[in-house]
């Protein structure tokens, strides 16, 4: 029995390593066959989100160009690392956001909001469900940017968790200092862990936009009184309040 237990991790590492290599090879072949084929930033972000959570079996950390080192300690932190690496790709589509208004975009937002709730309710908690929801969030980032003037106040105060996630997606990609107060209220009252996570990240961008020194004291107190149960959300919120107070 002990011999089998020792072989299984090796077999798993080889399987994952082979799968990642085949994916990279497939991308290279596609580039050679169709050199004019373009892959948009959201697709890149989804690939990163999909691959990184599985790399723990191969590495304890990843060191990126420029000295950035990503450590993998548990599932939540691996997903956070993937999201952080995909951040630039997710928001790159924000250039020109709000300059045009696509009539079909609002319908897509509602469809994605419903899909998010369906996935959340139908799948067991875990990395597979988180990856699916991250993919929906990435598509919400793009869809919400095709709406010139979304009803963010209505979305943030909605009883529909999918619409609240749509608001977080828009404000994550296109921060708006005018929504800081209502966003803080929505985030601290958010009952869905996934939505609260992205809401905190959107709130962080709003604070950077207005300047930590300009955040109302009532907002600061609300953030300090919030006690998320998840370690990843607690970490992000603590980091945000430290930023507001000017702490390292």
PDB file of C-alpha atoms in Angstrom:
ATOM      1  CA  UNK A   1       0.000   0.000   0.000  1.00  0.00           C
ATOM      2  CA  UNK A   2       2.783   2.443   0.826  1.00  0.00           C
ATOM      3  CA  UNK A   3       4.440   1.799  -2.542  1.00  0.00           C
ATOM      4  CA  UNK A   4       1.244   2.675  -4.394  1.00  0.00           C
ATOM      5  CA  UNK A   5       0.858   5.859  -2.310  1.00  0.00           C
ATOM      6  CA  UNK A   6       4.383   6.889  -3.287  1.00  0.00           C
ATOM      7  CA  UNK A   7       3.832   6.215  -7.010  1.00  0.00           C
ATOM      8  CA  UNK A   8       0.513   8.070  -7.326  1.00  0.00           C
ATOM      9  CA  UNK A   9       1.952  11.575  -6.775  1.00  0.00           C
ATOM     10  CA  UNK A  10       4.670  10.856  -9.353  1.00  0.00           C
ATOM     11  CA  UNK A  11       2.085   9.622 -11.872  1.00  0.00           C
ATOM     12  CA  UNK A  12      -0.074  12.689 -11.199  1.00  0.00           C
ATOM     13  CA  UNK A  13       2.838  15.087 -11.683  1.00  0.00           C
ATOM     14  CA  UNK A  14       3.793  13.406 -14.955  1.00  0.00           C
ATOM     15  CA  UNK A  15       0.212  13.530 -16.214  1.00  0.00           C
ATOM     16  CA  UNK A  16      -0.172  17.221 -15.403  1.00  0.00           C
ATOM     17  CA  UNK A  17       3.245  18.078 -16.823  1.00  0.00           C
ATOM     18  CA  UNK A  18       2.374  16.238 -20.038  1.00  0.00           C
ATOM     19  CA  UNK A  19      -0.996  17.992 -20.281  1.00  0.00           C
ATOM     20  CA  UNK A  20       0.553  21.439 -19.841  1.00  0.00           C
ATOM     21  CA  UNK A  21       3.233  20.598 -22.414  1.00  0.00           C
ATOM     22  CA  UNK A  22       0.603  19.397 -24.909  1.00  0.00           C
ATOM     23  CA  UNK A  23      -1.350  22.616 -24.415  1.00  0.00           C
ATOM     24  CA  UNK A  24       1.763  24.707 -25.065  1.00  0.00           C
ATOM     25  CA  UNK A  25       2.605  22.569 -28.111  1.00  0.00           C
ATOM     26  CA  UNK A  26      -0.934  22.991 -29.428  1.00  0.00           C
ATOM     27  CA  UNK A  27      -0.677  26.767 -29.147  1.00  0.00           C
ATOM     28  CA  UNK A  28       2.672  26.704 -30.970  1.00  0.00           C
ATOM     29  CA  UNK A  29       1.268  24.543 -33.789  1.00  0.00           C
ATOM     30  CA  UNK A  30      -1.770  26.813 -34.107  1.00  0.00           C
ATOM     31  CA  UNK A  31       0.555  29.780 -34.420  1.00  0.00           C
ATOM     32  CA  UNK A  32       2.564  28.070 -37.165  1.00  0.00           C
ATOM     33  CA  UNK A  33      -0.502  26.909 -39.106  1.00  0.00           C
ATOM     34  CA  UNK A  34      -2.356  30.197 -38.756  1.00  0.00           C
ATOM     35  CA  UNK A  35       0.195  32.951 -37.981  1.00  0.00           C
ATOM     36  CA  UNK A  36      -2.428  35.644 -38.496  1.00  0.00           C
ATOM     37  CA  UNK A  37      -4.670  34.148 -35.828  1.00  0.00           C
ATOM     38  CA  UNK A  38      -5.051  36.528 -32.895  1.00  0.00           C
ATOM     39  CA  UNK A  39      -5.904  35.554 -29.344  1.00  0.00           C
ATOM     40  CA  UNK A  40      -7.597  38.272 -27.311  1.00  0.00           C
ATOM     41  CA  UNK A  41      -6.630  39.216 -23.779  1.00  0.00           C
ATOM     42  CA  UNK A  42      -9.643  37.619 -22.140  1.00  0.00           C
ATOM     43  CA  UNK A  43      -8.758  34.267 -23.755  1.00  0.00           C
ATOM     44  CA  UNK A  44      -5.236  34.594 -22.367  1.00  0.00           C
ATOM     45  CA  UNK A  45      -6.645  35.394 -18.936  1.00  0.00           C
ATOM     46  CA  UNK A  46      -8.927  32.366 -19.023  1.00  0.00           C
ATOM     47  CA  UNK A  47      -6.000  30.108 -19.989  1.00  0.00           C
ATOM     48  CA  UNK A  48      -3.960  31.431 -17.069  1.00  0.00           C
ATOM     49  CA  UNK A  49      -6.855  30.976 -14.645  1.00  0.00           C
ATOM     50  CA  UNK A  50      -7.407  27.442 -15.925  1.00  0.00           C
ATOM     51  CA  UNK A  51      -3.777  26.289 -15.741  1.00  0.00           C
ATOM     52  CA  UNK A  52      -2.240  27.870 -12.657  1.00  0.00           C
ATOM     53  CA  UNK A  53      -4.363  26.148  -9.961  1.00  0.00           C
ATOM     54  CA  UNK A  54      -3.044  22.766 -11.165  1.00  0.00           C
ATOM     55  CA  UNK A  55       0.635  23.683 -11.026  1.00  0.00           C
ATOM     56  CA  UNK A  56       1.045  22.967  -7.343  1.00  0.00           C
ATOM     57  CA  UNK A  57       1.809  19.334  -8.181  1.00  0.00           C
ATOM     58  CA  UNK A  58       4.744  20.514 -10.304  1.00  0.00           C
ATOM     59  CA  UNK A  59       6.090  23.505  -8.413  1.00  0.00           C
ATOM     60  CA  UNK A  60       5.898  25.072  -4.987  1.00  0.00           C
ATOM     61  CA  UNK A  61       6.301  28.469  -6.641  1.00  0.00           C
ATOM     62  CA  UNK A  62       6.658  30.199  -9.999  1.00  0.00           C
ATOM     63  CA  UNK A  63       9.216  32.918 -10.630  1.00  0.00           C
ATOM     64  CA  UNK A  64       8.219  35.296 -13.409  1.00  0.00           C
ATOM     65  CA  UNK A  65      10.356  37.741 -15.421  1.00  0.00           C
ATOM     66  CA  UNK A  66      11.154  40.842 -13.408  1.00  0.00           C
ATOM     67  CA  UNK A  67      11.628  38.962 -10.165  1.00  0.00           C
ATOM     68  CA  UNK A  68       7.917  38.417  -9.416  1.00  0.00           C
ATOM     69  CA  UNK A  69       7.597  35.198  -7.427  1.00  0.00           C
ATOM     70  CA  UNK A  70       4.247  33.493  -6.921  1.00  0.00           C
ATOM     71  CA  UNK A  71       4.005  31.059  -3.987  1.00  0.00           C
ATOM     72  CA  UNK A  72       1.256  28.401  -3.898  1.00  0.00           C
ATOM     73  CA  UNK A  73       0.098  27.520  -0.391  1.00  0.00           C
ATOM     74  CA  UNK A  74      -3.518  26.389  -0.830  1.00  0.00           C
ATOM     75  CA  UNK A  75      -6.275  26.359  -3.417  1.00  0.00           C
ATOM     76  CA  UNK A  76      -7.581  29.819  -2.629  1.00  0.00           C
ATOM     77  CA  UNK A  77      -4.134  31.382  -2.876  1.00  0.00           C
ATOM     78  CA  UNK A  78      -3.383  29.576  -6.125  1.00  0.00           C
ATOM     79  CA  UNK A  79      -6.564  30.964  -7.656  1.00  0.00           C
ATOM     80  CA  UNK A  80      -5.701  34.428  -6.348  1.00  0.00           C
ATOM     81  CA  UNK A  81      -2.254  34.125  -7.912  1.00  0.00           C
ATOM     82  CA  UNK A  82      -3.811  33.182 -11.252  1.00  0.00           C
ATOM     83  CA  UNK A  83      -6.201  36.109 -11.080  1.00  0.00           C
ATOM     84  CA  UNK A  84      -3.387  38.500 -10.206  1.00  0.00           C
ATOM     85  CA  UNK A  85      -1.308  37.332 -13.174  1.00  0.00           C
ATOM     86  CA  UNK A  86      -4.365  37.637 -15.444  1.00  0.00           C
ATOM     87  CA  UNK A  87      -5.274  41.093 -14.145  1.00  0.00           C
ATOM     88  CA  UNK A  88      -3.642  43.065 -16.949  1.00  0.00           C
ATOM     89  CA  UNK A  89      -5.220  40.830 -19.572  1.00  0.00           C
ATOM     90  CA  UNK A  90      -8.687  41.120 -18.048  1.00  0.00           C
ATOM     91  CA  UNK A  91      -8.736  44.897 -17.907  1.00  0.00           C
ATOM     92  CA  UNK A  92      -6.912  45.548 -21.189  1.00  0.00           C
ATOM     93  CA  UNK A  93     -10.238  45.533 -22.990  1.00  0.00           C
ATOM     94  CA  UNK A  94     -11.235  48.571 -20.971  1.00  0.00           C
ATOM     95  CA  UNK A  95      -9.669  50.951 -23.450  1.00  0.00           C
ATOM     96  CA  UNK A  96     -12.499  52.935 -24.967  1.00  0.00           C
ATOM     97  CA  UNK A  97     -15.063  51.545 -22.528  1.00  0.00           C
ATOM     98  CA  UNK A  98     -18.244  53.589 -22.477  1.00  0.00           C
ATOM     99  CA  UNK A  99     -17.557  55.322 -25.789  1.00  0.00           C
ATOM    100  CA  UNK A 100     -20.079  53.089 -27.569  1.00  0.00           C
ATOM    101  CA  UNK A 101     -23.233  51.358 -26.413  1.00  0.00           C
ATOM    102  CA  UNK A 102     -23.987  47.863 -27.677  1.00  0.00           C
ATOM    103  CA  UNK A 103     -27.733  47.124 -27.351  1.00  0.00           C
ATOM    104  CA  UNK A 104     -27.008  43.399 -27.034  1.00  0.00           C
ATOM    105  CA  UNK A 105     -24.556  43.880 -24.166  1.00  0.00           C
ATOM    106  CA  UNK A 106     -27.214  44.319 -21.475  1.00  0.00           C
ATOM    107  CA  UNK A 107     -28.897  41.072 -22.505  1.00  0.00           C
ATOM    108  CA  UNK A 108     -25.531  39.344 -22.325  1.00  0.00           C
ATOM    109  CA  UNK A 109     -24.899  40.744 -18.848  1.00  0.00           C
ATOM    110  CA  UNK A 110     -28.220  39.351 -17.614  1.00  0.00           C
ATOM    111  CA  UNK A 111     -27.481  35.983 -19.237  1.00  0.00           C
ATOM    112  CA  UNK A 112     -24.030  35.800 -17.626  1.00  0.00           C
ATOM    113  CA  UNK A 113     -25.448  36.899 -14.269  1.00  0.00           C
ATOM    114  CA  UNK A 114     -27.947  34.015 -14.407  1.00  0.00           C
ATOM    115  CA  UNK A 115     -25.220  31.589 -15.520  1.00  0.00           C
ATOM    116  CA  UNK A 116     -23.059  32.595 -12.554  1.00  0.00           C
ATOM    117  CA  UNK A 117     -25.853  31.831 -10.084  1.00  0.00           C
ATOM    118  CA  UNK A 118     -26.637  28.543 -11.849  1.00  0.00           C
ATOM    119  CA  UNK A 119     -22.997  27.406 -11.682  1.00  0.00           C
ATOM    120  CA  UNK A 120     -22.738  28.471  -8.058  1.00  0.00           C
ATOM    121  CA  UNK A 121     -25.864  26.518  -7.100  1.00  0.00           C
ATOM    122  CA  UNK A 122     -25.298  23.415  -9.222  1.00  0.00           C
ATOM    123  CA  UNK A 123     -21.593  22.708  -8.644  1.00  0.00           C
ATOM    124  CA  UNK A 124     -19.881  21.628  -5.458  1.00  0.00           C
ATOM    125  CA  UNK A 125     -17.529  24.188  -3.881  1.00  0.00           C
ATOM    126  CA  UNK A 126     -13.968  23.723  -5.072  1.00  0.00           C
ATOM    127  CA  UNK A 127     -11.397  24.761  -7.631  1.00  0.00           C
ATOM    128  CA  UNK A 128     -13.473  23.528 -10.595  1.00  0.00           C
ATOM    129  CA  UNK A 129     -16.419  25.726  -9.626  1.00  0.00           C
ATOM    130  CA  UNK A 130     -14.126  28.676  -8.920  1.00  0.00           C
ATOM    131  CA  UNK A 131     -12.557  28.344 -12.381  1.00  0.00           C
ATOM    132  CA  UNK A 132     -15.995  28.280 -14.020  1.00  0.00           C
ATOM    133  CA  UNK A 133     -17.065  31.391 -12.123  1.00  0.00           C
ATOM    134  CA  UNK A 134     -13.790  33.144 -12.947  1.00  0.00           C
ATOM    135  CA  UNK A 135     -14.523  32.522 -16.615  1.00  0.00           C
ATOM    136  CA  UNK A 136     -17.972  34.063 -16.234  1.00  0.00           C
ATOM    137  CA  UNK A 137     -16.447  37.049 -14.445  1.00  0.00           C
ATOM    138  CA  UNK A 138     -13.980  37.567 -17.287  1.00  0.00           C
ATOM    139  CA  UNK A 139     -16.852  37.623 -19.774  1.00  0.00           C
ATOM    140  CA  UNK A 140     -18.740  40.052 -17.555  1.00  0.00           C
ATOM    141  CA  UNK A 141     -15.701  42.330 -17.588  1.00  0.00           C
ATOM    142  CA  UNK A 142     -15.924  42.494 -21.353  1.00  0.00           C
ATOM    143  CA  UNK A 143     -19.728  42.674 -21.616  1.00  0.00           C
ATOM    144  CA  UNK A 144     -20.160  45.462 -19.060  1.00  0.00           C
ATOM    145  CA  UNK A 145     -17.625  47.618 -20.903  1.00  0.00           C
ATOM    146  CA  UNK A 146     -19.867  47.584 -23.957  1.00  0.00           C
ATOM    147  CA  UNK A 147     -22.524  49.487 -21.997  1.00  0.00           C
ATOM    148  CA  UNK A 148     -22.021  53.242 -22.090  1.00  0.00           C
ATOM    149  CA  UNK A 149     -23.764  54.047 -18.805  1.00  0.00           C
ATOM    150  CA  UNK A 150     -24.694  50.936 -16.807  1.00  0.00           C
ATOM    151  CA  UNK A 151     -27.111  51.258 -13.886  1.00  0.00           C
ATOM    152  CA  UNK A 152     -24.408  50.534 -11.349  1.00  0.00           C
ATOM    153  CA  UNK A 153     -26.360  51.807  -8.338  1.00  0.00           C
ATOM    154  CA  UNK A 154     -29.247  49.489  -9.202  1.00  0.00           C
ATOM    155  CA  UNK A 155     -26.917  46.552  -9.775  1.00  0.00           C
ATOM    156  CA  UNK A 156     -25.017  47.108  -6.528  1.00  0.00           C
ATOM    157  CA  UNK A 157     -28.217  47.267  -4.471  1.00  0.00           C
ATOM    158  CA  UNK A 158     -29.940  44.425  -6.327  1.00  0.00           C
ATOM    159  CA  UNK A 159     -31.032  41.237  -4.567  1.00  0.00           C
ATOM    160  CA  UNK A 160     -29.648  39.408  -7.621  1.00  0.00           C
ATOM    161  CA  UNK A 161     -26.109  38.250  -6.823  1.00  0.00           C
ATOM    162  CA  UNK A 162     -25.349  37.948 -10.522  1.00  0.00           C
ATOM    163  CA  UNK A 163     -26.093  41.617 -11.165  1.00  0.00           C
ATOM    164  CA  UNK A 164     -23.977  42.594  -8.184  1.00  0.00           C
ATOM    165  CA  UNK A 165     -21.130  40.574  -9.693  1.00  0.00           C
ATOM    166  CA  UNK A 166     -21.692  42.438 -12.984  1.00  0.00           C
ATOM    167  CA  UNK A 167     -21.259  45.721 -11.116  1.00  0.00           C
ATOM    168  CA  UNK A 168     -18.037  44.486  -9.526  1.00  0.00           C
ATOM    169  CA  UNK A 169     -16.781  43.390 -12.950  1.00  0.00           C
ATOM    170  CA  UNK A 170     -17.439  46.802 -14.488  1.00  0.00           C
ATOM    171  CA  UNK A 171     -15.890  48.700 -11.574  1.00  0.00           C
ATOM    172  CA  UNK A 172     -12.918  46.336 -11.500  1.00  0.00           C
ATOM    173  CA  UNK A 173     -12.175  47.140 -15.143  1.00  0.00           C
ATOM    174  CA  UNK A 174     -13.342  50.773 -15.119  1.00  0.00           C
ATOM    175  CA  UNK A 175     -13.020  52.217 -11.585  1.00  0.00           C
ATOM    176  CA  UNK A 176     -15.403  55.044 -10.690  1.00  0.00           C
ATOM    177  CA  UNK A 177     -14.709  57.104  -7.606  1.00  0.00           C
ATOM    178  CA  UNK A 178     -18.307  58.353  -7.499  1.00  0.00           C
ATOM    179  CA  UNK A 179     -19.496  54.857  -6.612  1.00  0.00           C
ATOM    180  CA  UNK A 180     -17.027  54.321  -3.772  1.00  0.00           C
ATOM    181  CA  UNK A 181     -19.533  54.701  -0.912  1.00  0.00           C
ATOM    182  CA  UNK A 182     -22.244  52.484  -2.372  1.00  0.00           C
ATOM    183  CA  UNK A 183     -19.642  49.972  -3.534  1.00  0.00           C
ATOM    184  CA  UNK A 184     -18.221  49.743  -0.012  1.00  0.00           C
ATOM    185  CA  UNK A 185     -21.710  49.147   1.370  1.00  0.00           C
ATOM    186  CA  UNK A 186     -22.413  46.436  -1.216  1.00  0.00           C
ATOM    187  CA  UNK A 187     -19.089  44.706  -0.616  1.00  0.00           C
ATOM    188  CA  UNK A 188     -19.361  44.621   3.177  1.00  0.00           C
ATOM    189  CA  UNK A 189     -22.940  43.307   2.957  1.00  0.00           C
ATOM    190  CA  UNK A 190     -22.221  40.853   0.121  1.00  0.00           C
ATOM    191  CA  UNK A 191     -23.370  37.352   1.180  1.00  0.00           C
ATOM    192  CA  UNK A 192     -21.685  35.474  -1.698  1.00  0.00           C
ATOM    193  CA  UNK A 193     -17.986  34.800  -1.140  1.00  0.00           C
ATOM    194  CA  UNK A 194     -16.994  34.924  -4.818  1.00  0.00           C
ATOM    195  CA  UNK A 195     -18.799  38.230  -5.339  1.00  0.00           C
ATOM    196  CA  UNK A 196     -17.292  39.708  -2.201  1.00  0.00           C
ATOM    197  CA  UNK A 197     -13.804  38.731  -3.318  1.00  0.00           C
ATOM    198  CA  UNK A 198     -14.108  40.584  -6.631  1.00  0.00           C
ATOM    199  CA  UNK A 199     -15.983  43.423  -4.951  1.00  0.00           C
ATOM    200  CA  UNK A 200     -13.036  44.006  -2.600  1.00  0.00           C
ATOM    201  CA  UNK A 201     -10.664  44.039  -5.568  1.00  0.00           C
ATOM    202  CA  UNK A 202     -12.906  46.550  -7.353  1.00  0.00           C
ATOM    203  CA  UNK A 203     -13.028  48.632  -4.177  1.00  0.00           C
ATOM    204  CA  UNK A 204      -9.237  48.614  -4.003  1.00  0.00           C
ATOM    205  CA  UNK A 205      -9.087  50.147  -7.479  1.00  0.00           C
ATOM    206  CA  UNK A 206     -11.652  52.806  -6.511  1.00  0.00           C
ATOM    207  CA  UNK A 207      -9.554  53.766  -3.467  1.00  0.00           C
ATOM    208  CA  UNK A 208      -6.483  54.120  -5.683  1.00  0.00           C
ATOM    209  CA  UNK A 209      -8.501  56.362  -8.004  1.00  0.00           C
ATOM    210  CA  UNK A 210      -9.801  58.803  -5.388  1.00  0.00           C
ATOM    211  CA  UNK A 211      -6.739  58.588  -3.140  1.00  0.00           C
ATOM    212  CA  UNK A 212      -6.672  56.846   0.275  1.00  0.00           C
ATOM    213  CA  UNK A 213      -6.731  60.190   2.052  1.00  0.00           C
ATOM    214  CA  UNK A 214     -10.084  61.038   0.448  1.00  0.00           C
ATOM    215  CA  UNK A 215     -11.958  57.962   1.640  1.00  0.00           C
ATOM    216  CA  UNK A 216     -14.763  58.950   4.024  1.00  0.00           C
ATOM    217  CA  UNK A 217     -14.351  57.928   7.660  1.00  0.00           C
ATOM    218  CA  UNK A 218     -17.731  56.169   7.537  1.00  0.00           C
ATOM    219  CA  UNK A 219     -16.442  53.974   4.709  1.00  0.00           C
ATOM    220  CA  UNK A 220     -13.253  53.213   6.646  1.00  0.00           C
ATOM    221  CA  UNK A 221     -15.267  52.168   9.711  1.00  0.00           C
ATOM    222  CA  UNK A 222     -17.501  49.949   7.593  1.00  0.00           C
ATOM    223  CA  UNK A 223     -14.474  48.223   6.088  1.00  0.00           C
ATOM    224  CA  UNK A 224     -12.832  47.772   9.491  1.00  0.00           C
ATOM    225  CA  UNK A 225     -16.032  46.283  10.939  1.00  0.00           C
ATOM    226  CA  UNK A 226     -16.357  43.787   8.104  1.00  0.00           C
ATOM    227  CA  UNK A 227     -15.111  40.309   9.019  1.00  0.00           C
ATOM    228  CA  UNK A 228     -15.048  38.010   5.978  1.00  0.00           C
ATOM    229  CA  UNK A 229     -14.896  34.322   6.812  1.00  0.00           C
ATOM    230  CA  UNK A 230     -12.551  33.471   3.921  1.00  0.00           C
ATOM    231  CA  UNK A 231      -8.813  33.903   4.447  1.00  0.00           C
ATOM    232  CA  UNK A 232      -8.301  35.317   0.950  1.00  0.00           C
ATOM    233  CA  UNK A 233     -10.994  37.970   1.377  1.00  0.00           C
ATOM    234  CA  UNK A 234      -9.809  38.848   4.885  1.00  0.00           C
ATOM    235  CA  UNK A 235      -6.287  39.288   3.543  1.00  0.00           C
ATOM    236  CA  UNK A 236      -7.437  41.583   0.722  1.00  0.00           C
ATOM    237  CA  UNK A 237      -9.598  43.657   3.053  1.00  0.00           C
ATOM    238  CA  UNK A 238      -6.844  44.004   5.649  1.00  0.00           C
ATOM    239  CA  UNK A 239      -4.432  45.087   2.924  1.00  0.00           C
ATOM    240  CA  UNK A 240      -6.954  47.656   1.694  1.00  0.00           C
ATOM    241  CA  UNK A 241      -7.555  49.180   5.142  1.00  0.00           C
ATOM    242  CA  UNK A 242      -3.784  49.299   5.724  1.00  0.00           C
ATOM    243  CA  UNK A 243      -3.430  51.201   2.457  1.00  0.00           C
ATOM    244  CA  UNK A 244      -6.081  53.709   3.503  1.00  0.00           C
ATOM    245  CA  UNK A 245      -4.300  54.275   6.815  1.00  0.00           C
ATOM    246  CA  UNK A 246      -0.968  54.651   5.042  1.00  0.00           C
ATOM    247  CA  UNK A 247       0.518  51.545   6.591  1.00  0.00           C
ATOM    248  CA  UNK A 248       3.041  49.319   4.763  1.00  0.00           C
TER     249      UNK A 248
END
